[in-house]
Coordinates of C-alpha atoms in Angstrom, one line a residue:
Chain A
X1 CA -42.6 0.9 -47.1
X2 CA -39.7 -0.5 -49.0
X3 CA -40.8 1.2 -52.2
X4 CA -41.1 4.5 -50.4
X5 CA -37.6 4.1 -48.9
X6 CA -36.2 3.3 -52.3
X7 CA -37.9 6.3 -53.8
X8 CA -36.6 8.5 -51.1
X9 CA -33.0 7.3 -51.4
X10 CA -33.2 7.6 -55.2
X11 CA -34.5 11.1 -54.8
X12 CA -31.3 11.8 -52.8
X13 CA -29.3 10.5 -55.7
X14 CA -28.3 7.2 -54.0
X15 CA -27.4 4.6 -56.7
X16 CA -28.4 0.9 -56.4
X17 CA -30.9 1.9 -53.8
X18 CA -33.2 -1.0 -54.5
X19 CA -30.7 -3.8 -53.9
X20 CA -29.4 -2.0 -50.8
X21 CA -32.8 -1.7 -49.2
X22 CA -33.6 -5.2 -50.1
X23 CA -30.4 -6.4 -48.4
X24 CA -30.9 -4.3 -45.3
X25 CA -34.6 -5.4 -44.9
X26 CA -33.5 -9.1 -44.9
X27 CA -33.6 -9.3 -41.1
X28 CA -32.5 -12.9 -40.7
X29 CA -29.4 -12.2 -42.8
X30 CA -28.7 -9.0 -40.8
X31 CA -29.1 -10.7 -37.5
X32 CA -26.8 -13.4 -38.6
X33 CA -24.2 -10.8 -39.5
X34 CA -24.5 -9.2 -36.1
X35 CA -24.2 -12.5 -34.4
X36 CA -21.0 -13.2 -36.4
X37 CA -19.7 -9.8 -35.4
X38 CA -20.1 -10.7 -31.8
X39 CA -19.3 -14.4 -31.4
X40 CA -15.9 -14.6 -33.0
X41 CA -14.4 -11.7 -31.0
X42 CA -16.3 -12.8 -27.9
X43 CA -14.7 -16.3 -28.2
X44 CA -11.4 -14.8 -29.0
X45 CA -11.6 -12.4 -26.0
X46 CA -12.3 -15.3 -23.7
X47 CA -9.5 -17.4 -25.1
X48 CA -7.2 -14.4 -25.0
X49 CA -7.9 -14.0 -21.3
X50 CA -7.1 -17.7 -20.7
X51 CA -3.6 -16.9 -22.0
X52 CA -3.3 -13.2 -21.3
X53 CA -4.4 -13.1 -17.7
X54 CA -1.8 -15.5 -16.3
X55 CA 0.8 -13.9 -18.6
X56 CA 0.0 -10.5 -17.4
X57 CA 0.2 -11.7 -13.8
X58 CA 3.6 -13.2 -14.5
X59 CA 4.8 -10.0 -16.1
X60 CA 4.1 -8.2 -12.9
X61 CA 5.0 -10.6 -10.1
X62 CA 7.9 -12.1 -11.9
X63 CA 10.0 -9.0 -12.4
X64 CA 12.9 -8.1 -10.1
X65 CA 11.5 -6.9 -6.8
X66 CA 8.1 -8.4 -7.6
X67 CA 6.1 -10.7 -5.4
X68 CA 7.6 -13.9 -7.0
X69 CA 10.7 -12.9 -8.9
X70 CA 11.5 -15.1 -11.9
X71 CA 14.7 -15.6 -13.8
X72 CA 15.7 -12.5 -15.8
X73 CA 16.1 -14.3 -19.1
X74 CA 12.6 -15.8 -18.8
X75 CA 11.1 -12.4 -18.2
X76 CA 13.0 -10.9 -21.1
X77 CA 11.8 -13.6 -23.5
X78 CA 8.2 -13.1 -22.3
X79 CA 8.3 -9.4 -22.8
X80 CA 10.0 -9.8 -26.1
X81 CA 7.4 -12.3 -27.3
X82 CA 4.5 -10.0 -26.2
X83 CA 6.0 -7.0 -28.0
X84 CA 6.7 -9.0 -31.1
X85 CA 3.1 -10.3 -31.4
X86 CA 1.8 -6.8 -30.7
X87 CA 3.9 -5.2 -33.3
X88 CA 2.6 -7.3 -36.2
X89 CA -0.4 -5.5 -37.8
X90 CA -3.5 -7.6 -37.4
X91 CA -4.3 -8.2 -41.0
X92 CA -0.8 -9.4 -41.7
X93 CA -0.9 -11.6 -38.6
X94 CA -4.2 -13.1 -39.9
X95 CA -2.7 -13.9 -43.2
X96 CA 0.4 -15.4 -41.6
X97 CA -1.6 -17.7 -39.3
X98 CA -3.9 -19.0 -41.9
X99 CA -2.1 -22.4 -41.9
X100 CA -2.6 -22.6 -38.2
X101 CA -6.3 -21.8 -38.5
X102 CA -6.6 -24.6 -41.0
X103 CA -4.8 -26.9 -38.6
X104 CA -7.0 -26.1 -35.6
X105 CA -10.4 -25.2 -37.0
X106 CA -10.1 -27.1 -40.3
X107 CA -10.5 -24.1 -42.5
X108 CA -8.9 -20.7 -42.9
X109 CA -12.0 -19.0 -44.3
X110 CA -15.1 -17.8 -42.4
X111 CA -15.9 -16.3 -39.1
X112 CA -15.0 -19.3 -37.0
X113 CA -11.5 -19.5 -38.6
X114 CA -10.8 -15.9 -37.5
X115 CA -11.0 -16.9 -33.8
X116 CA -7.4 -18.2 -34.1
X117 CA -5.7 -15.0 -35.4
X118 CA -8.0 -12.9 -33.2
X119 CA -6.9 -14.9 -30.1
X120 CA -3.3 -14.7 -31.1
X121 CA -3.4 -11.0 -31.6
X122 CA -5.5 -10.3 -28.5
X123 CA -3.6 -12.5 -26.0
X124 CA -0.5 -10.2 -25.8
X125 CA -2.7 -7.2 -25.8
X126 CA -4.7 -8.6 -22.9
X127 CA -1.5 -9.4 -21.0
X128 CA -0.4 -5.8 -21.2
X129 CA -3.9 -4.6 -20.2
X130 CA -3.8 -6.9 -17.2
X131 CA -0.3 -5.8 -16.4
X132 CA -1.3 -2.2 -16.4
X133 CA -4.2 -2.9 -14.0
X134 CA -2.1 -4.9 -11.6
X135 CA 0.6 -2.2 -11.6
X136 CA -1.9 0.2 -10.1
X137 CA -2.0 -2.0 -7.0
X138 CA -0.8 -0.2 -3.9
X139 CA 2.6 -1.6 -3.0
X140 CA 1.8 -1.0 0.7
X141 CA -1.1 -3.4 0.7
X142 CA 1.0 -6.1 -0.9
X143 CA 3.6 -5.5 1.8
X144 CA 1.0 -5.8 4.5
X145 CA -0.1 -9.1 3.0
X146 CA 3.5 -10.3 2.9
X147 CA 3.9 -9.2 6.6
X148 CA 0.9 -11.3 7.4
X149 CA 2.6 -14.3 5.9
X150 CA 0.8 -14.5 2.5
X151 CA 2.4 -16.8 -0.1
X152 CA 2.9 -15.3 -3.6
X153 CA -0.1 -17.4 -4.8
X154 CA -2.3 -16.0 -2.0
X155 CA -1.2 -12.5 -2.8
X156 CA -2.2 -12.9 -6.4
X157 CA -5.6 -14.6 -5.8
X158 CA -6.6 -13.0 -2.5
X159 CA -5.1 -9.5 -2.8
X160 CA -4.0 -8.4 -6.3
X161 CA -6.9 -9.8 -8.4
X162 CA -9.8 -8.8 -6.0
X163 CA -8.3 -5.4 -5.2
X164 CA -7.8 -4.6 -8.9
X165 CA -11.2 -6.0 -10.0
X166 CA -12.7 -2.6 -11.1
X167 CA -9.6 -1.8 -13.2
X168 CA -9.5 -5.4 -14.6
X169 CA -13.1 -5.1 -15.7
X170 CA -12.3 -1.8 -17.4
X171 CA -9.4 -3.5 -19.1
X172 CA -11.6 -6.3 -20.3
X173 CA -14.1 -3.8 -21.7
X174 CA -11.3 -2.1 -23.5
X175 CA -9.9 -5.4 -24.8
X176 CA -13.2 -6.7 -26.1
X177 CA -13.8 -3.5 -28.0
X178 CA -10.4 -3.6 -29.5
X179 CA -10.9 -7.2 -30.5
X180 CA -14.3 -6.4 -31.9
X181 CA -12.5 -3.9 -34.1
X182 CA -10.0 -6.5 -35.2
X183 CA -12.9 -8.8 -35.9
X184 CA -14.5 -6.2 -38.2
X185 CA -11.2 -5.8 -39.9
X186 CA -11.0 -9.6 -40.5
X187 CA -13.8 -9.1 -43.0
X188 CA -11.1 -8.0 -45.4
X189 CA -9.8 -11.5 -45.7
X190 CA -12.5 -14.1 -45.2
X191 CA -14.1 -13.2 -41.9
X192 CA -17.8 -12.5 -41.6
X193 CA -19.9 -10.0 -39.7
X194 CA -20.7 -6.3 -40.0
X195 CA -17.1 -5.5 -40.8
X196 CA -17.3 -7.8 -43.8
X197 CA -20.7 -6.3 -44.8
X198 CA -19.3 -2.8 -44.7
X199 CA -16.2 -3.7 -46.6
X200 CA -17.4 -6.2 -49.2
X201 CA -20.9 -5.0 -49.9
X202 CA -20.6 -1.4 -48.8
X203 CA -17.2 -0.5 -50.0
X204 CA -16.8 -3.2 -52.6
X205 CA -20.1 -2.8 -54.4
X206 CA -20.3 0.8 -53.6
X207 CA -23.5 0.3 -51.5
X208 CA -23.0 3.4 -49.4
X209 CA -26.2 3.0 -47.4
X210 CA -25.3 -0.5 -46.4
X211 CA -21.9 0.6 -45.4
X212 CA -23.2 3.4 -43.2
X213 CA -25.8 1.0 -41.7
X214 CA -23.1 -1.5 -40.8
X215 CA -20.9 1.2 -39.4
X216 CA -23.7 2.5 -37.3
X217 CA -24.5 -0.9 -36.0
X218 CA -20.8 -1.4 -35.0
X219 CA -20.8 1.9 -33.2
X220 CA -24.0 0.9 -31.3
X221 CA -22.4 -2.5 -30.3
X222 CA -19.3 -0.7 -29.0
X223 CA -21.5 1.7 -27.0
X224 CA -23.4 -1.1 -25.5
X225 CA -20.2 -3.0 -24.5
X226 CA -18.7 0.1 -23.0
X227 CA -21.7 1.0 -21.0
X228 CA -22.1 -2.5 -19.6
X229 CA -18.4 -2.6 -18.8
X230 CA -18.3 0.8 -17.1
X231 CA -21.4 0.0 -15.1
X232 CA -19.9 -3.3 -13.9
X233 CA -16.7 -1.7 -13.0
X234 CA -18.2 1.1 -11.0
X235 CA -20.7 -1.2 -9.3
X236 CA -17.9 -3.5 -8.2
X237 CA -15.7 -0.8 -6.9
X238 CA -15.9 -0.5 -3.1
X239 CA -13.8 2.6 -3.0
X240 CA -16.8 4.4 -4.3
X241 CA -19.3 5.3 -1.7
X242 CA -22.5 4.1 -3.3
X243 CA -22.8 0.7 -1.6
X244 CA -23.4 2.0 1.9
X245 CA -26.1 4.5 0.8
X246 CA -27.9 1.6 -0.8
X247 CA -27.6 -0.6 2.2
X248 CA -28.9 2.2 4.4
X249 CA -32.0 2.5 2.2
X250 CA -32.7 -1.2 2.6
X251 CA -32.6 -0.8 6.3
Chain B
X1 CA 9.1 -7.7 31.2
X2 CA 12.2 -9.7 31.0
X3 CA 13.8 -11.9 28.3
X4 CA 14.5 -10.3 25.0
X5 CA 12.0 -11.3 22.4
X6 CA 13.6 -9.4 19.5
X7 CA 17.4 -9.4 19.2
X8 CA 19.1 -7.4 16.5
X9 CA 22.9 -8.1 16.3
X10 CA 25.2 -6.0 14.2
X11 CA 22.5 -5.3 11.7
X12 CA 23.7 -3.6 8.6
X13 CA 21.6 -2.7 5.5
X14 CA 23.0 -1.2 2.4
X15 CA 21.0 -0.3 -0.7
X16 CA 22.6 -0.4 -4.2
X17 CA 26.3 -1.0 -4.7
X18 CA 29.4 0.9 -5.8
X19 CA 29.5 4.7 -5.5
X20 CA 25.7 5.1 -5.3
X21 CA 25.5 2.8 -2.3
X22 CA 23.4 4.0 0.5
X23 CA 24.2 2.8 4.0
X24 CA 20.7 2.7 5.5
X25 CA 21.7 0.9 8.7
X26 CA 25.2 0.5 10.2
X27 CA 26.0 -2.1 12.9
X28 CA 22.8 -1.8 14.9
X29 CA 22.4 -4.0 18.0
X30 CA 19.2 -3.8 20.1
X31 CA 17.5 -6.1 22.5
X32 CA 13.8 -5.6 22.8
X33 CA 12.3 -7.3 25.9
X34 CA 9.1 -9.3 25.9
X35 CA 6.1 -7.3 27.0
X36 CA 7.6 -3.8 26.7
X37 CA 6.8 -1.0 24.3
X38 CA 10.0 -0.1 22.6
X39 CA 10.3 3.1 20.6
X40 CA 12.6 3.8 17.8
X41 CA 12.9 7.5 16.9
X42 CA 14.9 9.4 14.4
X43 CA 14.5 12.1 11.8
X44 CA 13.3 11.2 8.3
X45 CA 16.0 9.2 6.5
X46 CA 17.5 8.0 9.8
X47 CA 16.7 4.4 8.8
X48 CA 14.0 3.6 11.3
X49 CA 11.5 2.2 8.8
X50 CA 14.3 0.0 7.3
X51 CA 15.1 -1.1 10.8
X52 CA 11.6 -2.2 11.7
X53 CA 11.2 -3.9 8.2
X54 CA 14.3 -5.9 9.0
X55 CA 12.6 -7.4 12.0
X56 CA 10.0 -9.3 9.8
X57 CA 12.4 -9.4 6.8
X58 CA 10.2 -7.2 4.5
X59 CA 13.8 -5.9 4.0
X60 CA 16.6 -8.4 4.2
X61 CA 19.6 -7.0 6.1
X62 CA 22.9 -7.0 4.3
X63 CA 24.5 -8.6 7.3
X64 CA 23.9 -9.2 11.0
X65 CA 21.5 -11.3 12.9
X66 CA 17.7 -11.0 13.6
X67 CA 16.3 -13.3 16.2
X68 CA 12.5 -13.0 16.9
X69 CA 11.0 -15.2 19.6
X70 CA 13.9 -17.5 19.5
X71 CA 13.9 -17.9 15.7
X72 CA 16.9 -16.9 13.7
X73 CA 14.9 -15.2 11.0
X74 CA 17.7 -15.1 8.4
X75 CA 18.0 -18.8 8.4
X76 CA 14.4 -19.6 7.8
X77 CA 13.2 -21.1 4.5
X78 CA 10.6 -18.9 2.7
X79 CA 7.8 -21.2 4.0
X80 CA 9.1 -21.0 7.6
X81 CA 9.5 -17.3 7.3
X82 CA 5.8 -17.0 6.3
X83 CA 4.8 -18.9 9.4
X84 CA 7.1 -16.8 11.6
X85 CA 5.6 -13.6 10.1
X86 CA 2.1 -14.7 11.3
X87 CA 3.2 -14.1 14.8
X88 CA 4.7 -10.7 14.0
X89 CA 1.9 -8.2 13.5
X90 CA 2.5 -5.0 11.6
X91 CA 0.6 -1.7 11.1
X92 CA 1.5 1.1 8.8
X93 CA 1.2 4.8 8.3
X94 CA -0.9 4.2 5.2
X95 CA -3.1 1.6 7.0
X96 CA -2.8 -0.7 3.9
X97 CA -6.3 -2.2 4.2
X98 CA -7.9 -4.2 1.4
X99 CA -10.1 -1.5 -0.2
X100 CA -12.5 -4.0 -1.8
X101 CA -13.3 -5.8 1.5
X102 CA -15.4 -4.7 4.4
X103 CA -13.9 -3.9 7.7
X104 CA -15.1 -7.4 8.9
X105 CA -13.6 -9.2 5.9
X106 CA -10.3 -7.3 6.4
X107 CA -10.1 -8.6 9.9
X108 CA -11.0 -12.1 8.6
X109 CA -8.1 -12.0 6.1
X110 CA -5.4 -13.5 8.4
X111 CA -7.8 -16.1 9.6
X112 CA -8.6 -17.0 6.0
X113 CA -4.9 -17.5 5.4
X114 CA -4.8 -19.8 8.4
X115 CA -7.7 -21.8 7.0
X116 CA -10.1 -20.9 9.8
X117 CA -13.7 -21.9 8.8
X118 CA -15.6 -18.8 7.6
X119 CA -18.2 -18.7 10.5
X120 CA -15.7 -19.1 13.2
X121 CA -13.5 -16.4 11.5
X122 CA -16.4 -14.0 11.3
X123 CA -17.2 -14.5 14.9
X124 CA -13.6 -13.9 16.0
X125 CA -13.4 -10.8 13.7
X126 CA -16.5 -9.3 15.3
X127 CA -14.9 -9.7 18.8
X128 CA -11.8 -8.0 17.6
X129 CA -13.8 -5.1 16.0
X130 CA -15.5 -4.7 19.3
X131 CA -12.2 -4.6 21.0
X132 CA -11.1 -1.7 18.8
X133 CA -14.4 0.0 19.3
X134 CA -15.7 -0.5 15.8
X135 CA -18.4 -3.1 16.2
X136 CA -20.9 -0.9 14.5
X137 CA -18.8 -0.5 11.3
X138 CA -18.2 -4.1 10.5
X139 CA -19.9 -3.8 7.1
X140 CA -18.3 -0.5 6.1
X141 CA -15.7 -0.4 3.4
X142 CA -12.4 1.3 4.2
X143 CA -13.3 4.2 1.9
X144 CA -16.2 4.9 4.2
X145 CA -14.0 5.1 7.4
X146 CA -11.9 7.9 8.8
X147 CA -8.1 7.6 9.2
X148 CA -8.4 6.6 12.9
X149 CA -11.1 4.0 12.1
X150 CA -9.0 2.6 9.3
X151 CA -6.0 2.2 11.7
X152 CA -8.3 0.5 14.2
X153 CA -9.4 -2.0 11.5
X154 CA -5.7 -2.5 10.7
X155 CA -5.0 -3.2 14.4
X156 CA -7.9 -5.6 14.7
X157 CA -6.7 -7.3 11.5
X158 CA -3.2 -7.8 12.8
X159 CA -4.5 -9.0 16.2
X160 CA -6.5 -11.7 14.4
X161 CA -3.4 -13.7 13.8
X162 CA -2.6 -13.6 17.6
X163 CA 0.8 -12.1 17.2
X164 CA 3.5 -12.1 19.9
X165 CA 4.9 -8.8 18.6
X166 CA 3.3 -5.8 17.0
X167 CA 5.4 -3.5 14.8
X168 CA 4.1 0.0 14.3
X169 CA 5.7 1.8 11.3
X170 CA 4.7 5.4 11.8
X171 CA 1.3 4.2 12.6
X172 CA 0.0 7.5 13.8
X173 CA 1.9 9.8 11.5
X174 CA -1.1 10.3 9.2
X175 CA -3.5 11.0 12.0
X176 CA -4.5 14.2 13.8
X177 CA -3.3 14.7 17.4
X178 CA -6.5 13.6 19.1
X179 CA -6.8 10.4 17.0
X180 CA -3.1 9.8 17.5
X181 CA -3.7 9.8 21.3
X182 CA -6.6 7.4 20.9
X183 CA -4.7 5.0 18.8
X184 CA -1.7 5.2 21.2
X185 CA -4.0 4.4 24.1
X186 CA -5.4 1.4 22.2
X187 CA -1.9 0.2 21.5
X188 CA -0.9 0.6 25.1
X189 CA -4.1 -1.2 26.1
X190 CA -3.3 -4.1 23.8
X191 CA 0.2 -4.3 25.2
X192 CA -1.0 -4.4 28.8
X193 CA -3.9 -6.7 28.3
X194 CA -2.5 -9.2 25.9
X195 CA 1.1 -8.9 26.7
X196 CA 2.0 -8.2 23.1
X197 CA 5.5 -6.7 22.7
X198 CA 5.2 -3.5 20.7
X199 CA 7.9 -1.8 18.6
X200 CA 6.9 1.8 17.7
X201 CA 8.7 3.6 14.9
X202 CA 8.1 7.4 14.9
X203 CA 9.6 10.8 14.3
X204 CA 7.5 12.3 17.0
X205 CA 8.8 12.7 20.5
X206 CA 5.2 12.8 21.8
X207 CA 4.5 9.3 20.7
X208 CA 7.5 8.0 22.5
X209 CA 6.6 10.0 25.6
X210 CA 3.1 8.8 25.6
X211 CA 3.6 5.0 25.6
X212 CA 7.2 3.8 25.4
X213 CA 9.2 2.4 28.2
X214 CA 12.5 2.3 26.3
X215 CA 13.7 4.1 23.3
X216 CA 16.5 3.9 20.7
X217 CA 17.5 7.0 18.8
X218 CA 18.7 6.4 15.2
X219 CA 20.8 9.0 13.5
X220 CA 21.8 8.5 9.8
X221 CA 21.7 4.7 10.1
X222 CA 23.5 4.5 13.4
X223 CA 22.3 3.9 16.9
X224 CA 22.9 7.1 18.6
X225 CA 21.8 6.1 22.0
X226 CA 19.3 3.8 23.7
X227 CA 17.8 3.6 27.2
X228 CA 14.8 4.2 29.4
X229 CA 12.7 7.0 28.0
X230 CA 12.9 9.1 31.1
X231 CA 16.7 8.9 31.2
X232 CA 17.1 9.7 27.6
X233 CA 14.7 12.6 27.9
X234 CA 16.2 14.0 31.0
X235 CA 19.7 14.0 29.7
X236 CA 20.2 13.0 26.1
X237 CA 23.8 12.0 25.6
X238 CA 24.1 12.1 21.9
X239 CA 23.9 15.0 19.5
X240 CA 20.9 13.4 17.7
X241 CA 19.2 12.8 21.1
X242 CA 19.6 16.5 22.0
X243 CA 18.2 17.5 18.6
X244 CA 15.1 15.4 19.2
X245 CA 14.5 16.3 22.8
X246 CA 15.1 20.0 22.1
X247 CA 13.9 20.2 18.5
X248 CA 13.9 24.0 18.4
X249 CA 17.1 24.3 20.4
X250 CA 17.8 27.8 21.7
X251 CA 17.9 30.5 19.0
X252 CA 21.4 31.9 18.5
X253 CA 20.3 35.4 19.4
X254 CA 19.1 34.3 22.8
X255 CA 22.5 32.9 23.5
X256 CA 24.3 36.0 22.3
X257 CA 22.1 38.3 24.3
X258 CA 23.1 36.2 27.2
X259 CA 26.8 36.8 26.3
X260 CA 27.4 38.4 29.7
X261 CA 26.2 35.1 31.1
X262 CA 29.5 33.3 30.9
X263 CA 28.1 29.9 31.5
X264 CA 25.0 28.3 30.0
X265 CA 23.8 25.1 31.7
X266 CA 20.9 22.8 31.2
X267 CA 19.0 21.7 34.3
X268 CA 16.7 18.7 34.2
X269 CA 14.1 18.1 36.8
X270 CA 13.4 14.4 37.1
X271 CA 9.9 14.7 38.5
X272 CA 8.8 15.9 41.9
X273 CA 10.3 19.3 42.1
X274 CA 9.2 22.6 40.6
X275 CA 11.2 25.4 39.0
X276 CA 10.6 28.4 41.2
X277 CA 12.2 27.3 44.4
X278 CA 15.5 26.4 42.6
X279 CA 15.8 29.8 40.9
X280 CA 14.7 31.6 44.0
X281 CA 16.9 29.6 46.3
X282 CA 19.9 30.2 44.0
X283 CA 19.4 33.9 44.5
X284 CA 18.8 33.7 48.2
X285 CA 21.2 30.9 49.2
X286 CA 24.1 31.6 46.8
X287 CA 23.4 35.1 45.8
X288 CA 23.6 34.1 42.1
X289 CA 21.2 35.7 39.7
X290 CA 20.4 33.0 37.2
X291 CA 18.8 34.0 33.8
X292 CA 16.2 31.6 32.4
X293 CA 16.9 31.2 28.7
X294 CA 14.4 28.5 28.0
X295 CA 12.2 26.0 29.7
X296 CA 10.1 23.0 28.7
X297 CA 8.2 20.3 30.5
X298 CA 7.3 16.9 29.4
X299 CA 4.9 14.4 30.8
X300 CA 6.5 11.0 30.8
X301 CA 4.7 8.0 32.2
X302 CA 2.6 10.2 34.4
X303 CA 5.6 12.1 35.9
X304 CA 6.5 15.6 35.2
X305 CA 9.9 16.1 33.6
X306 CA 11.2 19.6 33.0
X307 CA 14.3 21.0 31.5
X308 CA 15.5 24.6 31.8
X309 CA 18.3 26.4 30.2
X310 CA 20.0 28.8 32.6
X311 CA 22.5 31.5 32.0
X312 CA 24.9 31.9 35.0
X313 CA 27.3 34.9 35.6
X314 CA 31.0 34.1 35.6
X315 CA 31.5 34.8 39.3
X316 CA 29.4 32.4 41.2
X317 CA 28.8 29.9 38.4
X318 CA 30.8 27.2 40.1
X319 CA 29.0 27.8 43.4
X320 CA 25.7 27.7 41.7
X321 CA 26.6 24.5 39.9
X322 CA 27.6 22.8 43.1
X323 CA 24.4 24.0 44.7
X324 CA 22.2 22.6 41.9
X325 CA 24.1 19.3 41.9
X326 CA 23.4 18.9 45.5
X327 CA 19.6 19.1 45.0
X328 CA 17.6 15.9 44.8
X329 CA 16.0 14.8 41.5
X330 CA 17.9 17.5 39.5
X331 CA 20.7 17.0 37.1
X332 CA 22.7 19.6 35.5
X333 CA 25.1 19.8 32.6
X334 CA 27.0 22.3 30.6
X335 CA 25.1 23.2 27.4
X336 CA 27.8 23.1 24.8
X337 CA 25.7 23.4 21.7
X338 CA 22.9 25.5 20.5
X339 CA 20.3 22.8 21.0
X340 CA 19.7 24.0 24.5

């Protein structure tokens, strides 16, 4: 089969077909690359939410007229920090934080090391995404909660987060896809995964077939994440009338 | 009915500062008695929503005093204020339900805040949903309910905290006339059965007529007049009051065609009498031919109230006025403006 494939590609005028096919048919290697593509961004997304979710909440409730107004200077510093981190291009940020990666992970090379710059780049992005979701919140509902004697903490945990759940899930989908993209980019300076395969082997060695294969796999990954995210968001949204029809059927 | 439960003293609210400052409320003093249904009416922008939001301090007044159930609201710490708010229920024009919770869980919400165990809360919530006639829709989400049903859920939710006072901020303004009546009945029922004091904010006279015992009329942030609903409706004393009671006024052309009618007077029937005998007896007893320029009846608290705009000829006007004044249950006044 491999020979036929090589022959076919060569008949199309593809150079270095033999080594490319050999590389692509090495399934353990390919699976490992896919795993590396997923795990670093996944870990970074998780960590980014640990930082970005509270930060996003603070950006909304802490502003003037918010649920729990905070000192103006503090809010300005937070906004400024978020904007600053977001304005540094990811590759440059990655190079800049290499010492930090060495400090935390012990190395600045390899997929695991990219978790540090990925988290650092993703956290401010996540905070803005969370902020956007929470700003969709109906002011009237928050007011009703205040009129019922809710504390700011209760408004966040019992009103804002549950009410914005569908939008937050959409945001998380969006964030993980963006971070997956950053992760692929990190292949340029030491990260692993499909991005590195496409860049180093595909572009670097001019293995066009490998490049396209890696890109197609990345596209598939994004599609899968997006589909799961959208489905979760729609399923969790009680403003959409599907839940009752289902319950009726059960009865 | 008796002791004031809500006391507003010299309430003033200004938004912004400097030249752009908006005076939303100017020196408002109102006493609302325990157990009554008190209406606040005014045109849009009159400040009525701001007024009601000053009662539970969703809006902090610029100056003045707010006493609810003996508590000086402006002196409370934020924790004390949250406690005080639990005994002040509020419903809104936009219902403001939690869209991601079922009707039952919406009603459970205040109980959850109070730390009521889940089972007990659910039981109480079911009782309340029954009270508002929604027992069968406990598991429905707000998106699956009609406007009237949503407002019923909101009412059940606010009752869950066992409030002493219920504030209704344009609670029926988004509803059709039939649903409005049903919701008003429900509010009245709650007022009578549970003794909850109700403050109703509205721009519709019908709402006030339907359920309120006393009313305050707000006009551009000022208290134009206040009193028993039937008094205010029978003879509004303020310009704003007249505009609300006779919203269409009398068209200018009607008044001008009545130019030969030297005097235009407004006659109010305070229940009990009917129109015909007065007009007829004016003609027979005084020989005065009165011209009916306009008439309107309102049903307040089960009694019929009517107003009529009469054009009287110059000769005999005084005689006619004296005659009308001598009648029982009828008041008369000179109609100086075009609002009837």
